[in-house]
Coordinates of C-alpha atoms in Angstrom, one line a residue:
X965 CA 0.0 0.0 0.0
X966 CA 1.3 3.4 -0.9
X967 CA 0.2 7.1 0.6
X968 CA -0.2 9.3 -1.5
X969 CA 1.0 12.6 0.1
X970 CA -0.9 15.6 -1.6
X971 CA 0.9 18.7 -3.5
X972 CA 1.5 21.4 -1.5
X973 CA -1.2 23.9 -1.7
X974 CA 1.1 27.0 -2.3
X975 CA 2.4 25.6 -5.5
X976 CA -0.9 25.6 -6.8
X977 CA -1.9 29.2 -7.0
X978 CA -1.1 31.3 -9.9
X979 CA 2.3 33.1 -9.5
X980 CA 0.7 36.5 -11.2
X981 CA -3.5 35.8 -10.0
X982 CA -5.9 37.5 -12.4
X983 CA -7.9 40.2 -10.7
X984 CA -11.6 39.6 -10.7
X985 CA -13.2 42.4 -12.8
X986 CA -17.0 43.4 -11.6
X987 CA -17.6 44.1 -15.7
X988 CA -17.2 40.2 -16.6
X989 CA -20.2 39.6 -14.4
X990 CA -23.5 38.8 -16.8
X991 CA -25.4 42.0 -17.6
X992 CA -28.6 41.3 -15.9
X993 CA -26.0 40.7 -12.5
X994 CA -24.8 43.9 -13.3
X995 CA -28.3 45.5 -13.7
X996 CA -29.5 44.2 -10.6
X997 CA -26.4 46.0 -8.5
X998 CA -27.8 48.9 -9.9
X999 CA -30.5 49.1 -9.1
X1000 CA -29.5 48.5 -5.6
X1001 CA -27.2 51.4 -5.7
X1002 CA -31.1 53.5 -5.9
X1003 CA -31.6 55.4 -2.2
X1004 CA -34.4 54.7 -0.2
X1005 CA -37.4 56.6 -1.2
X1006 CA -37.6 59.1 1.3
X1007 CA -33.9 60.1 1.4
X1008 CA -32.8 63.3 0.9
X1009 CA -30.2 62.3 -1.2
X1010 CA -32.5 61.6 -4.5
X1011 CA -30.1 60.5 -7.4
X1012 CA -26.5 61.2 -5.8
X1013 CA -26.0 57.8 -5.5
X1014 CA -27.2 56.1 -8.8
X1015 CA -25.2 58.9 -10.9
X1016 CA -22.3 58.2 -8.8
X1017 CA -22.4 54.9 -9.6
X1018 CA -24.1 55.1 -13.9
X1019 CA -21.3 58.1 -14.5
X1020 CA -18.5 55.6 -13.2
X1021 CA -17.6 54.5 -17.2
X1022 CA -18.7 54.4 -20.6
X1023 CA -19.9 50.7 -20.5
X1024 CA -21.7 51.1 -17.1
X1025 CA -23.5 54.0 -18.7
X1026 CA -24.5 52.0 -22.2
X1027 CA -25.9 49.3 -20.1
X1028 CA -28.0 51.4 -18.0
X1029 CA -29.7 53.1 -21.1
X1030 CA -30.2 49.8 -22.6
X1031 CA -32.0 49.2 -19.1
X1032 CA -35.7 50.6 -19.0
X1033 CA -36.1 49.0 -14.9
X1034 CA -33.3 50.9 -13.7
X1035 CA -35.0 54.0 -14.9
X1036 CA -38.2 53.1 -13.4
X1037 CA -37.8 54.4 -9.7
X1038 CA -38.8 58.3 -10.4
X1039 CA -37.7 60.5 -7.8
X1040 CA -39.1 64.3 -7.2
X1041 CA -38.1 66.8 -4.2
X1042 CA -39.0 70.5 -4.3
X1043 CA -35.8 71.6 -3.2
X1044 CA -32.8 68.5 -4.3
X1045 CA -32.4 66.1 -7.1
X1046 CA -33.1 66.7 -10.8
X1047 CA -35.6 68.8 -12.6
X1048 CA -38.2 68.4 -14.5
X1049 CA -36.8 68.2 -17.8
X1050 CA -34.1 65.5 -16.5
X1051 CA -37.0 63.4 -15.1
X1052 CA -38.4 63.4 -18.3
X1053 CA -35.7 62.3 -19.6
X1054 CA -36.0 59.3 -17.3
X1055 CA -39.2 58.9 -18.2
X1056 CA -38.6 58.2 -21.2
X1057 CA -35.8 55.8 -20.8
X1058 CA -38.4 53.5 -18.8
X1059 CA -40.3 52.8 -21.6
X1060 CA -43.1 50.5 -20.6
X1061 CA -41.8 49.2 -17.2
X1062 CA -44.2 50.0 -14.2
X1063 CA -42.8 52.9 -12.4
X1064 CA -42.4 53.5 -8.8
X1065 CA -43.0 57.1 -8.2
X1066 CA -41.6 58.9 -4.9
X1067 CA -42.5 62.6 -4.6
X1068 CA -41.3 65.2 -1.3
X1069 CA -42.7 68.2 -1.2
X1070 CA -42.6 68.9 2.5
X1071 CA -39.9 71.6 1.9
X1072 CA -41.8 73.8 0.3
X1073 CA -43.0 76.1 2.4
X1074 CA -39.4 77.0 3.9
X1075 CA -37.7 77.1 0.2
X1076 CA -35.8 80.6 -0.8
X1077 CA -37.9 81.0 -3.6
X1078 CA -41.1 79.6 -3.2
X1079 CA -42.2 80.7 -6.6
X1080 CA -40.1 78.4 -8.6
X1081 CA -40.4 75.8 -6.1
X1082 CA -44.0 75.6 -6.7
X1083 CA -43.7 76.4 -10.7
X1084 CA -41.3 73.0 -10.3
X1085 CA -43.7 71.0 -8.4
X1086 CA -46.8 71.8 -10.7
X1087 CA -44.5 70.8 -14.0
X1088 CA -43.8 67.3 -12.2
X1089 CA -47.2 66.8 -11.3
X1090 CA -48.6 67.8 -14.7
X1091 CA -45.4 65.5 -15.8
X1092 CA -46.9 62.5 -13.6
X1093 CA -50.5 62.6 -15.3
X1094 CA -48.9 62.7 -18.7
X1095 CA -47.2 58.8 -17.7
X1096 CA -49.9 57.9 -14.7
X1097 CA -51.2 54.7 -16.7
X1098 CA -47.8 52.8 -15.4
X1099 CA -47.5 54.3 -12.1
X1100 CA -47.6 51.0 -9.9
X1101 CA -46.4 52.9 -6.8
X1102 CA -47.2 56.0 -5.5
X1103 CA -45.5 57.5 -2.5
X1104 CA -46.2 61.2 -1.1
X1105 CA -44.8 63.2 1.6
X1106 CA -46.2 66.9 1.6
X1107 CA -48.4 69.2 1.3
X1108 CA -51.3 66.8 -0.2
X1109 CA -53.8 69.7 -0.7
X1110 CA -51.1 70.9 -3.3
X1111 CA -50.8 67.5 -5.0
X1112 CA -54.2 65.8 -5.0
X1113 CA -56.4 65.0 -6.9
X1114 CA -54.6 63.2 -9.8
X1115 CA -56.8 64.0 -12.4
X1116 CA -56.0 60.9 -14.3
X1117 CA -56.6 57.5 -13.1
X1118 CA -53.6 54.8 -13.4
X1119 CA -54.8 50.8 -14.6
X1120 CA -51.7 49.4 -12.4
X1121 CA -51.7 51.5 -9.5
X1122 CA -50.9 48.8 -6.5
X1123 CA -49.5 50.7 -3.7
X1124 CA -49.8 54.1 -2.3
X1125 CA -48.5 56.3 0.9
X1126 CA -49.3 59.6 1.7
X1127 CA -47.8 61.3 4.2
X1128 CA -48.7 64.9 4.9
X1129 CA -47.1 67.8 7.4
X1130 CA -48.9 67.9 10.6
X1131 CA -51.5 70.7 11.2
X1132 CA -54.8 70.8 13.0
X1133 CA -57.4 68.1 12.5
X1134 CA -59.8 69.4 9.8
X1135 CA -63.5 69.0 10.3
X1136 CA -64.7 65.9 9.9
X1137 CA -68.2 67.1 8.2
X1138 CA -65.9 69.7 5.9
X1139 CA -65.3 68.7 1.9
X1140 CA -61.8 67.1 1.8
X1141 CA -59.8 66.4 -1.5
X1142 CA -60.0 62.5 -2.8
X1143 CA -56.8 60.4 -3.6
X1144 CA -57.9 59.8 -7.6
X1145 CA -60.5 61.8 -9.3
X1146 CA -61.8 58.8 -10.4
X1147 CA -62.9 55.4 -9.0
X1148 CA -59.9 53.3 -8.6
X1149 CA -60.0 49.4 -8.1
X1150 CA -57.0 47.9 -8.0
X1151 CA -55.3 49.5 -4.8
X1152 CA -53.9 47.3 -2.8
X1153 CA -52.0 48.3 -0.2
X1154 CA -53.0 52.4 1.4
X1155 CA -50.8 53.9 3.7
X1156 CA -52.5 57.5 4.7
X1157 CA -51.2 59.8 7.5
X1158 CA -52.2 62.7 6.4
X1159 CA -55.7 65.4 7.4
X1160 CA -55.7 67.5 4.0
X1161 CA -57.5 64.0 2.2
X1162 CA -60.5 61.7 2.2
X1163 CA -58.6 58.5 2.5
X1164 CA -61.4 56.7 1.5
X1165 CA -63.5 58.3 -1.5
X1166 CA -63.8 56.8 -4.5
X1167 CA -61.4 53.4 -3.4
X1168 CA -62.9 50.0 -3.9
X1169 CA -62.6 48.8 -0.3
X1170 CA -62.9 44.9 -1.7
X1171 CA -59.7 44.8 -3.4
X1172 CA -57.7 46.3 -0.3
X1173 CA -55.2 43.9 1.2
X1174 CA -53.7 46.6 3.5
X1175 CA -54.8 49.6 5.2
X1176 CA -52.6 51.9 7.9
X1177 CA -54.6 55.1 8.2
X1178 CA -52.3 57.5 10.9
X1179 CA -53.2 59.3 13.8
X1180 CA -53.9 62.8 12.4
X1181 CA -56.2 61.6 9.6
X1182 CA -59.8 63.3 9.4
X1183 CA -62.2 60.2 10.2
X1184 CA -65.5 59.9 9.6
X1185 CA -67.2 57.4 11.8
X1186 CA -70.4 56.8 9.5
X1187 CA -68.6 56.5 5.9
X1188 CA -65.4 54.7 7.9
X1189 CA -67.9 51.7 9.1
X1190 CA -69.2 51.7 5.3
X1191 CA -65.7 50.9 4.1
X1192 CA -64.2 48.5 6.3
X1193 CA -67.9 46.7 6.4
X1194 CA -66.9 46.0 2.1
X1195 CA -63.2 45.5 2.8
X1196 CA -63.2 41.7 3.8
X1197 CA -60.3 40.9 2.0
X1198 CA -57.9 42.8 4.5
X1199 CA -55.2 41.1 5.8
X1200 CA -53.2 44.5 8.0
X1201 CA -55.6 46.6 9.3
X1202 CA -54.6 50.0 11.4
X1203 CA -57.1 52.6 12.1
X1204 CA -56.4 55.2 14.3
X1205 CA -56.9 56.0 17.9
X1206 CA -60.4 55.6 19.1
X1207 CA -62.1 55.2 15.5
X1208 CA -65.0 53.6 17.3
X1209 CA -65.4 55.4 20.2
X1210 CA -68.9 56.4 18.8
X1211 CA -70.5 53.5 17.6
X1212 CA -70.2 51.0 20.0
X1213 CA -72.8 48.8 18.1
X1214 CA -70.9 48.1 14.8
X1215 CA -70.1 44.6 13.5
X1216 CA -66.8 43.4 11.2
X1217 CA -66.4 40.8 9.7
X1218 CA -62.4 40.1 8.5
X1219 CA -61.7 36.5 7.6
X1220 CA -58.5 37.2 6.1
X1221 CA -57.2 39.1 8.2
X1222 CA -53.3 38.7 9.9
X1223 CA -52.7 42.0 11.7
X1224 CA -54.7 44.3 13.6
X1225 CA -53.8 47.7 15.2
X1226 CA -56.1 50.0 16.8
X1227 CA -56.2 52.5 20.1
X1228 CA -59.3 50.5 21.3
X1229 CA -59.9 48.6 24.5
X1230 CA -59.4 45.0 24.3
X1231 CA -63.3 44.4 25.3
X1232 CA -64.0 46.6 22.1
X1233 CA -61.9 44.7 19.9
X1234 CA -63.9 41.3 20.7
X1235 CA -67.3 43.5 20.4
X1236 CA -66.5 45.1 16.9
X1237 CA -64.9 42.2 15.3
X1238 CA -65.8 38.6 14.5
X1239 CA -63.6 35.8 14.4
X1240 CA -60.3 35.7 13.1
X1241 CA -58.7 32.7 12.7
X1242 CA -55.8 34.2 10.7
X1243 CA -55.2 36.4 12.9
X1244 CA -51.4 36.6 14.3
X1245 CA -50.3 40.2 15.4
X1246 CA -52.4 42.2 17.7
X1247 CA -51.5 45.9 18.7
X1248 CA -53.3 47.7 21.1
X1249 CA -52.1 51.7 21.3
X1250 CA -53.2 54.7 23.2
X1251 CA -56.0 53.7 24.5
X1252 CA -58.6 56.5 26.1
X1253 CA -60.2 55.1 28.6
X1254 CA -62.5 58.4 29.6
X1255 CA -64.5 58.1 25.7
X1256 CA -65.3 54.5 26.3
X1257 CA -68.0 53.2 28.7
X1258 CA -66.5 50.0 29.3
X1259 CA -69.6 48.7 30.9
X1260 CA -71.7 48.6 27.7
X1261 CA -69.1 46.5 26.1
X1262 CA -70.5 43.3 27.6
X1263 CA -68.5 40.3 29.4
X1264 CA -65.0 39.5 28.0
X1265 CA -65.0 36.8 25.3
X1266 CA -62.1 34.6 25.3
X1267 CA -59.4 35.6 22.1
X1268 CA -58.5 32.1 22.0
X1269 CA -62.0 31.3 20.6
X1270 CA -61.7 34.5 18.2
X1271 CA -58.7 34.6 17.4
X1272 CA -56.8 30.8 17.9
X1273 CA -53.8 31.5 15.9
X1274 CA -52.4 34.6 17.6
X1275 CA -48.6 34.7 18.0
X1276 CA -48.0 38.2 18.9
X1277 CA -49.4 41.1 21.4
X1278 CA -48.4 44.8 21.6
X1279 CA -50.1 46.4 24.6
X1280 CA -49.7 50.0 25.4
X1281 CA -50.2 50.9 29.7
X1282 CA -53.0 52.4 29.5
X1283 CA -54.9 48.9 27.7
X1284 CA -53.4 46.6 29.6
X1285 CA -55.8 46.4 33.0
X1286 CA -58.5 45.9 30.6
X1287 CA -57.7 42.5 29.4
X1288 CA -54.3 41.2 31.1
X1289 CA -56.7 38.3 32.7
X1290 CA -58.3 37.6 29.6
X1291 CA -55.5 36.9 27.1
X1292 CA -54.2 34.7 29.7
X1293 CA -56.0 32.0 28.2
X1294 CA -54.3 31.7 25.1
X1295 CA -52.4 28.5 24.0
X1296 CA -50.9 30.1 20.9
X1297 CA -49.2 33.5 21.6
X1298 CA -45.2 33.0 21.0
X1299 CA -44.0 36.7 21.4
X1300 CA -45.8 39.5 23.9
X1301 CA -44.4 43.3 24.0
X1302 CA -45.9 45.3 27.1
X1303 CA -45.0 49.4 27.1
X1304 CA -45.2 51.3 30.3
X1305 CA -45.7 50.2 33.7
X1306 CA -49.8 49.8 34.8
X1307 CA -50.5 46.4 34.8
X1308 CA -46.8 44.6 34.9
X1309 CA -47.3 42.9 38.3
X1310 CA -50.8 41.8 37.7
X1311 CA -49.8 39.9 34.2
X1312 CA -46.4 39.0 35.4
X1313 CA -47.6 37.1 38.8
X1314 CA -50.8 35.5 36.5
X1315 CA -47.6 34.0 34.5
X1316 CA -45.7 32.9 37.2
X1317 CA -48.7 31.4 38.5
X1318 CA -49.2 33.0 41.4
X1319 CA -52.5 35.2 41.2
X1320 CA -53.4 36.9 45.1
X1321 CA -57.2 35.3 44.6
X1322 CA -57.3 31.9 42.9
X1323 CA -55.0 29.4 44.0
X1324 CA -57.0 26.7 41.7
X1325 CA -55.1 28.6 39.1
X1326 CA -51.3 27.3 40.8
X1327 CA -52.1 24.3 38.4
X1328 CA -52.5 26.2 34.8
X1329 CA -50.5 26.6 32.6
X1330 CA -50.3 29.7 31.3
X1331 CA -49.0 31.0 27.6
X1332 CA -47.2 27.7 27.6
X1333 CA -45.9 28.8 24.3
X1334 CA -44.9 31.9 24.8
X1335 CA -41.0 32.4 23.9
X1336 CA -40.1 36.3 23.6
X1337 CA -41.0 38.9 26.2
X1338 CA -40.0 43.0 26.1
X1339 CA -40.9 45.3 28.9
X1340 CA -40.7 48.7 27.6
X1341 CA -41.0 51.5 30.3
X1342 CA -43.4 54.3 28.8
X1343 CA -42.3 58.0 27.5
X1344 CA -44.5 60.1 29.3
X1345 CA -42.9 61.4 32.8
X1346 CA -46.7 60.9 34.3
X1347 CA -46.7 57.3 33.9
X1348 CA -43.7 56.8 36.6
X1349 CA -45.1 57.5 39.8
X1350 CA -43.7 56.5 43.2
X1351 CA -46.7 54.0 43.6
X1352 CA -45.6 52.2 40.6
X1353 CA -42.2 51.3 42.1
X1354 CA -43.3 48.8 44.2
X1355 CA -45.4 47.1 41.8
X1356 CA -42.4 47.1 39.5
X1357 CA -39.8 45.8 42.2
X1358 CA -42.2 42.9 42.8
X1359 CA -43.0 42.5 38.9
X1360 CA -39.2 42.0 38.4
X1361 CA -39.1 39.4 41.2
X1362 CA -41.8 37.5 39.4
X1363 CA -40.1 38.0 35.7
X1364 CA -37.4 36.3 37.5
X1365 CA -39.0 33.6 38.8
X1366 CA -40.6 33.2 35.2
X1367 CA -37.4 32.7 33.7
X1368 CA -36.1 30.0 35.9
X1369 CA -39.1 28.0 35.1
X1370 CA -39.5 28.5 31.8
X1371 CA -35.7 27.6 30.3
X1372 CA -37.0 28.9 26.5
X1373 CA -38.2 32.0 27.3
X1374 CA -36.3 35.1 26.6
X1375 CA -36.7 39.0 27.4
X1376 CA -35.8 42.8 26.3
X1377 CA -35.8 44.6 29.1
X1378 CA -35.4 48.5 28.9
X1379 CA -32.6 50.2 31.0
X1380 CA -34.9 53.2 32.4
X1381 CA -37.2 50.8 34.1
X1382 CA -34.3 50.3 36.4
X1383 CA -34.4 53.7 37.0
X1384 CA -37.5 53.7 39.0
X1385 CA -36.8 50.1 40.8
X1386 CA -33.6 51.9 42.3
X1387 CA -34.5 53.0 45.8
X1388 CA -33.6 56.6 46.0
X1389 CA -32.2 58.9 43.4
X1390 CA -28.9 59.3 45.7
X1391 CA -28.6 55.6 45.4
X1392 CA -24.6 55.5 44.5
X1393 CA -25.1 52.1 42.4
X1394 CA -27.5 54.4 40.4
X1395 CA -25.0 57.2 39.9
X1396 CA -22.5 54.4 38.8
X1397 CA -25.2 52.6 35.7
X1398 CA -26.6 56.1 34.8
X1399 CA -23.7 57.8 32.0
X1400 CA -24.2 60.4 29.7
X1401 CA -27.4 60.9 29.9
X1402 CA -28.5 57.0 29.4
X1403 CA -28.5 54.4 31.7
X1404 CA -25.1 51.6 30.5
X1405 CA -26.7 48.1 30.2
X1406 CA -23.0 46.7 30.6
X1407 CA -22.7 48.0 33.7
X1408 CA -26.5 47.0 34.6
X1409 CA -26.1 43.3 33.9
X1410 CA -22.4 43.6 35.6
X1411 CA -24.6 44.1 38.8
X1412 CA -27.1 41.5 38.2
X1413 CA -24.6 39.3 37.6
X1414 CA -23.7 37.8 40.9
X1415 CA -27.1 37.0 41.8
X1416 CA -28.6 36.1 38.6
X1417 CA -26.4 34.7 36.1
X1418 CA -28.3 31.7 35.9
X1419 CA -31.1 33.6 33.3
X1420 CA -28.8 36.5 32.1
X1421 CA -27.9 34.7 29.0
X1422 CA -31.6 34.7 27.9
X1423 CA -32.0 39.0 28.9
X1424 CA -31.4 42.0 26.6
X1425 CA -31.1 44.9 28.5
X1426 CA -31.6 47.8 26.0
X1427 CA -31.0 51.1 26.3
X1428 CA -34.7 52.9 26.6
X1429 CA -34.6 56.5 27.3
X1430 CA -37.5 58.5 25.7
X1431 CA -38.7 56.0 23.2
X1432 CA -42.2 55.7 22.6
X1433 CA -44.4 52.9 21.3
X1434 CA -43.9 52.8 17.8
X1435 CA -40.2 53.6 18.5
X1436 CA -39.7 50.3 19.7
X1437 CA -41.8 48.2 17.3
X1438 CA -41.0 45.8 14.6
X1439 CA -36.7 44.9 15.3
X1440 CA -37.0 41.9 18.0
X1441 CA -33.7 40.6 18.8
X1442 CA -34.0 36.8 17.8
X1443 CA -33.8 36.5 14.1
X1444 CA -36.1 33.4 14.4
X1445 CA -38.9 35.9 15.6
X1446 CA -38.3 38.6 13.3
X1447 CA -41.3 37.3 11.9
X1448 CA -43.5 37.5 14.1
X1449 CA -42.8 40.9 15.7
X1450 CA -42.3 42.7 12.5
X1451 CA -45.4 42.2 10.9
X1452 CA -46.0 43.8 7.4
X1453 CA -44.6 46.6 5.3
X1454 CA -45.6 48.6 2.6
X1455 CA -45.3 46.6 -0.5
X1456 CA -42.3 47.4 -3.2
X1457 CA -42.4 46.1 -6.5

């Protein structure tokens, strides 16, 4: 038997190597780089980047003209990026490929010469109309009153957003501009934040997978019910806060539906809507407990006989009291984020099994497959009294308690809820965590460490200071439930 002894390695590479050249990559590679050299659609920087990168060489520059898609994301600002005339241009080069449309006109109002800022927005929008039929996308941020109507209707027009600058709620019986100027069937996805528009004349409801309507948008209660009543093939649904405050009595039906958000009480959510059995992501925001009367909404149904495939709950403070016992009974829900502090003790001693007034309950389990908690202390100063330290002392000896039972579960904890646990503000181990205006969550778990290194491996501490709700949304840290707490987006083409 022989052995064969192997060449050395180093005698096999090439004494000069070729260097690999980006231009011998197949052109369609080539086009696809390019077109992920485009900025996002709301960056300031319109086309720096994609003529940077087109203006590199002759051959880059041939095979982007020969390339309608790359020419298909139009970008318009009232104050940066090209003009008019250049946009035309691009236009043009698109040929027939479906164009996603981004337009900013939210400088306009602070621009040297308003004038020719506004002479420059009316010749894009008159542009627009002229090559409407392949608009696919549409996304606004502006003055809407200044933009809409579009006077002519687009067959392909998919996805819109509109977001408008912030001014004081117009009246919700006053005549409002529409979206299109004529009726329009094949939206898909509306994103509307925005009080200057009717978000929901002359829109066939039916077709609608996804509809975000903001927290400044003008709504009207009676036409509102009309239009959700017809949209039954929504799967993401977010109205804004309180949208049913005044009509306690109204009935949905959404058998498609995947994600819900609304600022609504939980008892109101089970009263307005019918079952769900898609439904996975539940948000529950800003709820106004003085507008409701939370007697009239009847005895608490059980979500997991609405809703049996829930995965994921997002509770502001000020819902949590109202349903904490209720969604308790839930077999299904794998992630829960709770922001603020009212109610922590109450749902953290129900989950470690402990309730003060039913000891039958010792036995349950409870959320058995729940994986991913995130305690989120609130934004507003109000919400952190001296009462609530207690109640969070003890709610943090329960989490712990939680987390040796339960070896799968994990938690995001924010640092500023160990602001308030601390017992006084002179507390020298406070001085030591809190630097530069932020509380430092290495030197927090340094502290912890000694006592409860046994679950630390399974805690993000993150820093927390003045975030609000929908600050904190939608990035979980454990890529294997990046699905679940993300939810949906907008969609691109």
């Amino acid at each position: 038997m022989s052995l064969v002894v192997p060449p050395d390695l180093g005698s096999l590479r090439l004494s000069n190597p070729l260097p690999i050249r980006i231009n011998q990559l197949p052109i369609e590679l080539l086009i696809r780089i390019f077109r992920e050299t485009i900025p996002d659609p709301w960056s300031p920087k319109l086309y720096n980047t994609m003529s940077s990168v087109l203006f590199t060489c002759r051959f880059w520059y041939s095979i982007a003209l020969d390339a309608p898609i790359i020419w298909a994301s139009i970008r318009f600002s009232d104050i940066a990026g090209p003009s008019p005339r250049q946009l035309e241009s691009f236009f043009e080069r698109s040929k027939s490929s479906l164009l996603d449309v981004c337009v900013q006109l939210q400088y306009l109002q602070y621009a040297v010469n308003r004038y020719a800022a506004e002479e420059k927005a009316l010749k894009f929008k008159i542009l627009l109309q002229r090559h409407l039929a392949r608009v696919q996308t549409l996304r606004f941020r502006g003055d809407a009153s200044r933009f809409f109507p579009l006077e002519v209707s687009s067959p392909v027009l998919r996805d819109v957003m509109v977001r408008s600058a912030l001014r004081p709620a117009s009246d919700p019986d006053s005549h409002l501009p529409s979206l299109v100027s004529s009726y329009c069937k094949t939206i898909k996805t509306l994103e509307l934040n925005s009080n200057d528009l009717d978000p929901l004349q002359l829109i066939e409801p039916s077709y609608l997978c996804y509809l975000s309507l903001g927290q400044h948008m003008t709504w009207r209660p009676s036409s509102g019910e009309v239009f959700l009543q017809n949209a039954q093939n929504l799967r993401v649904l977010r109205l804004p806060n309180n949208a049913f405050c005044n009509s306690l009595h109204t009935h949905f039906d959404f058998p498609l539906l995947e994600e819900i958000r609304l600022g609504e009480p939980w008892g109101a959510l089970t009263r307005h809507f019918g079952p769900m059995p898609n439904l996975a992501h539940v948000t529950l925001t800003q709820f106004r407990p003085h507008l409701y009367d939370l007697a009239s909404l009847g005895p608490p149904v059980w979500p997991s006989l609405l809703f049996p495939s829930l995965q994921t709950l997002t509770v502001d403070y000020r819902s949590l009291p109202d349903f904490a016992p209720m969604f308790t009974t839930s077999s299904s829900i794998r992630a829960i984020h709770l922001h603020g502090v009212e109610g922590f003790l109450g749902f953290l001693q129900l989950l470690a099994g402990q309730p003060e007034n039913d000891e039958a309950s010792h036995s349950r389990v409870i959320l058995p497959k729940l994986e991913y908690l995130r305690l989120w202390p609130a934004a507003e100063p109000y919400a952190w009294q001296e009462a609530s330290r207690v109640d969070l002392k003890a709610g943090l000896m329960a989490l712990v308690a939680i987390m040796r039972v339960r070896a799968h579960l994990r938690v995001e904890i924010g640092t500023r809820i160990f602001e308030w646990v601390m017992d006084s503000p002179d507390d020298p181990a406070r001085e030591n965590l809190f630097w530069n205006g932020q509380w430092d969550k290495n030197s927090l778990k340094q502290l912890l460490e000694s006592e409860y290194s046994d679950i630390l491996e399974r805690v993000d501490i993150v820093c927390s200071a003045n975030k609000s709700l929908d600050a904190t949304l939608g990035n979980p840290p454990l890529p294997e439930l990046v699905d679940l707490m993300g939810g949906f987006s907008l969609a691109s083409p």
